[in-house]
Tab-separated table of N, CA, C and O in Angstrom:
chain	number	residue	atom	x	y	z
C	942	GLN	N	151.630	153.859	192.926
C	942	GLN	CA	151.865	153.072	191.736
C	942	GLN	C	151.581	153.851	190.471
C	942	GLN	O	152.130	153.530	189.437
C	943	ARG	N	150.723	154.852	190.527
C	943	ARG	CA	150.305	155.516	189.299
C	943	ARG	C	150.899	156.894	189.106
C	943	ARG	O	150.558	157.574	188.157
C	944	VAL	N	151.776	157.333	190.005
C	944	VAL	CA	152.382	158.656	189.861
C	944	VAL	C	153.889	158.501	189.802
C	944	VAL	O	154.483	157.826	190.642
C	945	ASN	N	154.508	159.109	188.799
C	945	ASN	CA	155.956	159.138	188.677
C	945	ASN	C	156.410	160.576	188.812
C	945	ASN	O	155.849	161.466	188.183
C	946	VAL	N	157.409	160.797	189.622
C	946	VAL	CA	157.970	162.128	189.798
C	946	VAL	C	159.457	162.041	189.496
C	946	VAL	O	160.148	161.186	190.041
C	947	THR	N	159.942	162.905	188.609
C	947	THR	CA	161.344	162.925	188.246
C	947	THR	C	161.982	164.193	188.784
C	947	THR	O	161.499	165.290	188.508
C	948	VAL	N	163.072	164.048	189.542
C	948	VAL	CA	163.831	165.188	190.040
C	948	VAL	C	165.293	164.938	189.696
C	948	VAL	O	165.845	163.888	190.034
C	949	ARG	N	165.924	165.887	188.992
C	949	ARG	CA	167.341	165.770	188.623
C	949	ARG	C	168.090	166.973	189.163
C	949	ARG	O	167.794	168.106	188.804
C	950	GLY	N	169.065	166.731	189.997
C	950	GLY	CA	169.882	167.808	190.546
C	950	GLY	C	171.085	168.088	189.652
C	950	GLY	O	171.476	167.273	188.828
C	951	GLY	N	171.673	169.273	189.828
C	951	GLY	CA	172.908	169.619	189.139
C	951	GLY	C	172.763	169.939	187.669
C	951	GLY	O	173.740	169.935	186.935
C	952	VAL	N	171.556	170.209	187.213
C	952	VAL	CA	171.329	170.527	185.807
C	952	VAL	C	171.348	172.051	185.644
C	952	VAL	O	170.671	172.761	186.388
C	953	SER	N	172.143	172.542	184.693
C	953	SER	CA	172.142	173.978	184.412
C	953	SER	C	170.810	174.362	183.789
C	953	SER	O	170.336	173.710	182.865
C	954	MET	N	170.206	175.437	184.321
C	954	MET	CA	168.879	175.813	183.863
C	954	MET	C	168.687	177.315	183.999
C	954	MET	O	169.193	177.924	184.940
C	955	VAL	N	168.000	177.905	183.048
C	955	VAL	CA	167.624	179.317	183.108
C	955	VAL	C	166.110	179.379	183.199
C	955	VAL	O	165.410	178.753	182.413
C	956	LEU	N	165.612	180.138	184.167
C	956	LEU	CA	164.172	180.294	184.357
C	956	LEU	C	163.870	181.780	184.410
C	956	LEU	O	164.491	182.502	185.189
C	957	SER	N	162.965	182.225	183.577
C	957	SER	CA	162.582	183.646	183.515
C	957	SER	C	163.792	184.542	183.296
C	957	SER	O	163.916	185.603	183.899
C	958	GLY	N	164.719	184.077	182.463
C	958	GLY	CA	165.889	184.874	182.116
C	958	GLY	C	166.983	184.904	183.160
C	958	GLY	O	167.964	185.630	183.013
C	959	SER	N	166.864	184.121	184.214
C	959	SER	CA	167.844	184.121	185.296
C	959	SER	C	168.420	182.724	185.501
C	959	SER	O	167.690	181.734	185.492
C	960	ALA	N	169.732	182.662	185.724
C	960	ALA	CA	170.398	181.394	186.011
C	960	ALA	C	170.525	181.151	187.514
C	960	ALA	O	171.225	180.234	187.936
C	961	GLU	N	169.841	181.956	188.320
C	961	GLU	CA	169.822	181.721	189.770
C	961	GLU	C	169.234	180.336	190.033
C	961	GLU	O	168.513	179.795	189.201
C	962	PRO	N	169.512	179.744	191.200
C	962	PRO	CA	168.992	178.412	191.493
C	962	PRO	C	167.475	178.328	191.250
C	962	PRO	O	166.724	179.237	191.592
C	963	CYS	N	167.091	177.226	190.628
C	963	CYS	CA	165.680	177.015	190.296
C	963	CYS	C	165.422	175.518	190.204
C	963	CYS	O	166.341	174.712	190.301
C	964	ALA	N	164.178	175.165	190.010
C	964	ALA	CA	163.809	173.757	189.903
C	964	ALA	C	162.666	173.603	188.919
C	964	ALA	O	161.808	174.474	188.790
C	965	GLN	N	162.686	172.470	188.237
C	965	GLN	CA	161.573	172.082	187.379
C	965	GLN	C	161.171	170.674	187.786
C	965	GLN	O	162.004	169.774	187.841
C	966	LEU	N	159.918	170.495	188.088
C	966	LEU	CA	159.395	169.194	188.471
C	966	LEU	C	158.514	168.698	187.343
C	966	LEU	O	157.625	169.413	186.876
C	967	VAL	N	158.764	167.469	186.889
C	967	VAL	CA	157.963	166.851	185.833
C	967	VAL	C	157.176	165.708	186.467
C	967	VAL	O	157.760	164.806	187.069
C	968	VAL	N	155.859	165.769	186.352
C	968	VAL	CA	154.983	164.770	186.960
C	968	VAL	C	154.149	164.125	185.860
C	968	VAL	O	153.440	164.817	185.132
C	969	SER	N	154.243	162.804	185.742
C	969	SER	CA	153.401	162.074	184.792
C	969	SER	C	152.569	161.072	185.573
C	969	SER	O	153.034	160.493	186.551
C	970	SER	N	151.328	160.899	185.140
C	970	SER	CA	150.449	160.024	185.888
C	970	SER	C	149.282	159.540	185.042
C	970	SER	O	148.828	160.226	184.138
C	971	ILE	N	148.782	158.372	185.400
C	971	ILE	CA	147.571	157.828	184.790
C	971	ILE	C	146.394	158.196	185.684
C	971	ILE	O	146.334	157.781	186.837
C	972	GLY	N	145.491	159.007	185.172
C	972	GLY	CA	144.254	159.298	185.867
C	972	GLY	C	144.337	160.198	187.083
C	972	GLY	O	143.388	160.274	187.853
C	973	VAL	N	145.460	160.881	187.298
C	973	VAL	CA	145.598	161.716	188.484
C	973	VAL	C	145.884	163.174	188.144
C	973	VAL	O	145.604	164.060	188.932
C	974	VAL	N	146.414	163.450	186.973
C	974	VAL	CA	146.774	164.829	186.601
C	974	VAL	C	146.062	165.259	185.325
C	974	VAL	O	146.605	165.971	184.503
C	975	GLY	N	144.808	164.884	185.188
C	975	GLY	CA	144.097	165.124	183.943
C	975	GLY	C	143.273	166.390	183.870
C	975	GLY	O	142.727	166.702	182.821
C	976	SER	N	143.163	167.151	184.971
C	976	SER	CA	142.332	168.348	184.907
C	976	SER	C	143.025	169.518	185.604
C	976	SER	O	143.907	169.324	186.446
C	977	ALA	N	142.603	170.720	185.272
C	977	ALA	CA	143.154	171.925	185.903
C	977	ALA	C	142.902	171.907	187.404
C	977	ALA	O	143.765	172.293	188.201
C	978	GLU	N	141.720	171.449	187.820
C	978	GLU	CA	141.387	171.408	189.240
C	978	GLU	C	142.291	170.433	189.995
C	978	GLU	O	142.777	170.747	191.082
C	979	GLN	N	142.515	169.254	189.415
C	979	GLN	CA	143.418	168.288	190.050
C	979	GLN	C	144.815	168.871	190.153
C	979	GLN	O	145.453	168.808	191.208
C	980	ASN	N	145.299	169.440	189.064
C	980	ASN	CA	146.669	169.938	189.040
C	980	ASN	C	146.866	171.150	189.931
C	980	ASN	O	147.958	171.366	190.459
C	981	GLN	N	145.829	171.941	190.127
C	981	GLN	CA	145.939	173.067	191.047
C	981	GLN	C	146.189	172.560	192.471
C	981	GLN	O	147.035	173.084	193.191
C	982	ARG	N	145.485	171.519	192.870
C	982	ARG	CA	145.700	170.932	194.202
C	982	ARG	C	147.086	170.303	194.311
C	982	ARG	O	147.791	170.505	195.298
C	983	HIS	N	147.470	169.539	193.291
C	983	HIS	CA	148.803	168.918	193.306
C	983	HIS	C	149.886	169.993	193.332
C	983	HIS	O	150.871	169.877	194.059
C	984	SER	N	149.698	171.023	192.518
C	984	SER	CA	150.685	172.093	192.421
C	984	SER	C	150.928	172.736	193.782
C	984	SER	O	152.075	172.947	194.194
C	985	ALA	N	149.863	173.049	194.513
C	985	ALA	CA	150.009	173.671	195.829
C	985	ALA	C	150.829	172.793	196.761
C	985	ALA	O	151.729	173.267	197.452
C	986	ARG	N	150.556	171.489	196.763
C	986	ARG	CA	151.294	170.571	197.640
C	986	ARG	C	152.755	170.448	197.230
C	986	ARG	O	153.647	170.463	198.080
C	987	PHE	N	152.980	170.317	195.930
C	987	PHE	CA	154.367	170.226	195.462
C	987	PHE	C	155.139	171.507	195.758
C	987	PHE	O	156.293	171.465	196.182
C	988	PHE	N	154.514	172.663	195.526
C	988	PHE	CA	155.190	173.932	195.817
C	988	PHE	C	155.517	174.049	197.296
C	988	PHE	O	156.612	174.480	197.661
C	989	ASP	N	154.591	173.679	198.171
C	989	ASP	CA	154.861	173.724	199.612
C	989	ASP	C	156.068	172.864	199.957
C	989	ASP	O	156.967	173.293	200.688
C	990	PHE	N	156.104	171.662	199.417
C	990	PHE	CA	157.211	170.748	199.703
C	990	PHE	C	158.532	171.278	199.123
C	990	PHE	O	159.546	171.335	199.823
C	991	LEU	N	158.509	171.664	197.846
C	991	LEU	CA	159.750	172.085	197.193
C	991	LEU	C	160.319	173.376	197.779
C	991	LEU	O	161.535	173.486	197.955
C	992	THR	N	159.479	174.345	198.084
C	992	THR	CA	160.002	175.584	198.659
C	992	THR	C	160.612	175.313	200.033
C	992	THR	O	161.677	175.850	200.362
C	993	ALA	N	159.998	174.454	200.813
C	993	ALA	CA	160.531	174.125	202.134
C	993	ALA	C	161.833	173.330	202.041
C	993	ALA	O	162.799	173.614	202.751
C	994	GLN	N	161.874	172.344	201.146
C	994	GLN	CA	163.034	171.462	201.064
C	994	GLN	C	164.210	172.074	200.315
C	994	GLN	O	165.365	171.802	200.641
C	995	LEU	N	163.921	172.889	199.306
C	995	LEU	CA	164.987	173.438	198.467
C	995	LEU	C	165.357	174.870	198.821
C	995	LEU	O	166.372	175.380	198.332
C	996	GLY	N	164.537	175.520	199.620
C	996	GLY	CA	164.825	176.901	199.978
C	996	GLY	C	164.677	177.863	198.810
C	996	GLY	O	165.304	178.920	198.794
C	997	LEU	N	163.851	177.519	197.853
C	997	LEU	CA	163.608	178.373	196.688
C	997	LEU	C	162.273	179.086	196.851
C	997	LEU	O	161.346	178.549	197.457
C	998	GLY	N	162.173	180.285	196.265
C	998	GLY	CA	160.888	180.954	196.200
C	998	GLY	C	160.032	180.296	195.143
C	998	GLY	O	160.550	179.681	194.199
C	999	PRO	N	158.713	180.394	195.259
C	999	PRO	CA	157.841	179.740	194.283
C	999	PRO	C	158.031	180.264	192.859
C	999	PRO	O	157.758	179.537	191.902
C	1000	GLU	N	158.542	181.472	192.710
C	1000	GLU	CA	158.794	182.021	191.371
C	1000	GLU	C	159.986	181.351	190.692
C	1000	GLU	O	160.203	181.531	189.491
C	1001	ARG	N	160.750	180.543	191.426
C	1001	ARG	CA	161.920	179.851	190.882
C	1001	ARG	C	161.637	178.371	190.646
C	1001	ARG	O	162.543	177.579	190.448
C	1002	ILE	N	160.354	177.998	190.655
C	1002	ILE	CA	159.960	176.605	190.461
C	1002	ILE	C	158.899	176.528	189.367
C	1002	ILE	O	157.987	177.338	189.325
C	1003	VAL	N	159.057	175.541	188.485
C	1003	VAL	CA	158.074	175.263	187.436
C	1003	VAL	C	157.696	173.794	187.542
C	1003	VAL	O	158.559	172.929	187.718
C	1004	ILE	N	156.412	173.511	187.438
C	1004	ILE	CA	155.929	172.131	187.454
C	1004	ILE	C	155.227	171.851	186.133
C	1004	ILE	O	154.393	172.642	185.691
C	1005	ARG	N	155.583	170.732	185.509
C	1005	ARG	CA	154.920	170.313	184.267
C	1005	ARG	C	154.183	169.005	184.533
C	1005	ARG	O	154.772	168.048	185.012
C	1006	PHE	N	152.906	168.998	184.236
C	1006	PHE	CA	152.072	167.815	184.437
C	1006	PHE	C	151.798	167.149	183.089
C	1006	PHE	O	151.442	167.822	182.120
C	1007	TYR	N	151.951	165.833	183.056
C	1007	TYR	CA	151.689	165.058	181.850
C	1007	TYR	C	150.695	163.951	182.160
C	1007	TYR	O	151.049	162.957	182.800
C	1008	PRO	N	149.448	164.089	181.720
C	1008	PRO	CA	148.506	162.985	181.899
C	1008	PRO	C	148.845	161.861	180.916
C	1008	PRO	O	149.213	162.121	179.773
C	1009	LEU	N	148.748	160.647	181.384
C	1009	LEU	CA	149.067	159.487	180.551
C	1009	LEU	C	147.869	158.558	180.465
C	1009	LEU	O	147.043	158.507	181.370
C	1010	GLU	N	147.827	157.802	179.396
C	1010	GLU	CA	146.827	156.748	179.227
C	1010	GLU	C	147.469	155.422	179.649
C	1010	GLU	O	148.679	155.236	179.503
C	1011	PRO	N	146.684	154.492	180.152
C	1011	PRO	CA	147.242	153.227	180.625
C	1011	PRO	C	148.051	152.470	179.566
C	1011	PRO	O	149.019	151.793	179.901
C	1012	TRP	N	147.686	152.592	178.320
C	1012	TRP	CA	148.407	151.875	177.263
C	1012	TRP	C	149.762	152.520	176.947
C	1012	TRP	O	150.567	151.950	176.215
C	1013	GLN	N	150.057	153.669	177.510
C	1013	GLN	CA	151.331	154.354	177.258
C	1013	GLN	C	152.430	153.959	178.241
C	1013	GLN	O	153.563	154.393	178.086
C	1014	ILE	N	152.111	153.152	179.245
C	1014	ILE	CA	153.084	152.778	180.265
C	1014	ILE	C	153.218	151.260	180.312
C	1014	ILE	O	152.249	150.538	180.531
C	1015	GLY	N	154.457	150.795	180.095
C	1015	GLY	CA	154.743	149.372	180.187
C	1015	GLY	C	155.182	148.999	181.588
C	1015	GLY	O	155.931	149.726	182.226
C	1016	LYS	N	154.703	147.858	182.059
C	1016	LYS	CA	155.080	147.355	183.377
C	1016	LYS	C	154.854	145.856	183.411
C	1016	LYS	O	153.861	145.365	182.868
C	1017	ASN	N	155.786	145.139	184.024
C	1017	ASN	CA	155.659	143.683	184.177
C	1017	ASN	C	155.379	142.974	182.853
C	1017	ASN	O	154.487	142.138	182.775
C	1018	ARG	N	156.090	143.377	181.807
C	1018	ARG	CA	156.021	142.751	180.481
C	1018	ARG	C	154.705	142.983	179.749
C	1018	ARG	O	154.391	142.279	178.799
C	1019	THR	N	153.928	143.967	180.188
C	1019	THR	CA	152.681	144.307	179.520
C	1019	THR	C	152.503	145.821	179.624
C	1019	THR	O	153.467	146.540	179.822
C	1020	VAL	N	151.311	146.316	179.448
C	1020	VAL	CA	151.028	147.723	179.669
C	1020	VAL	C	149.981	147.844	180.775
C	1020	VAL	O	149.258	146.882	181.065
C	1021	MET	N	149.906	149.009	181.392
C	1021	MET	CA	149.022	149.212	182.543
C	1021	MET	C	147.554	148.911	182.232
C	1021	MET	O	146.798	148.565	183.132
C	1022	THR	N	147.153	148.996	180.970
C	1022	THR	CA	145.771	148.683	180.594
C	1022	THR	C	145.360	147.307	181.091
C	1022	THR	O	144.222	147.093	181.501
C	1023	PHE	N	146.297	146.374	181.076
C	1023	PHE	CA	145.981	144.982	181.395
C	1023	PHE	C	146.369	144.587	182.823
C	1023	PHE	O	146.273	143.423	183.175
C	1024	LEU	N	146.796	145.543	183.615
C	1024	LEU	CA	147.159	145.235	184.997
C	1024	LEU	C	146.073	145.651	185.962
C	1024	LEU	O	145.307	146.514	185.736
């Protein structure tokens, strides 16, 4: 419930000066991606999954983590602060 992962295929992208196949994963979450230690663990798991599923080397993948506050996410006609 508290982690959103966005994956968009078919987007033209250049990574490290190369247009070879690559991926960017954007992860936003309330209370789960707020520290370097947390994100290091998440990053390892995401990289393992993405390299296996997409057949890309880890140098062709970038992950961006966005920590969110509960008041920044609306759900069920309110914000997460009140849920």
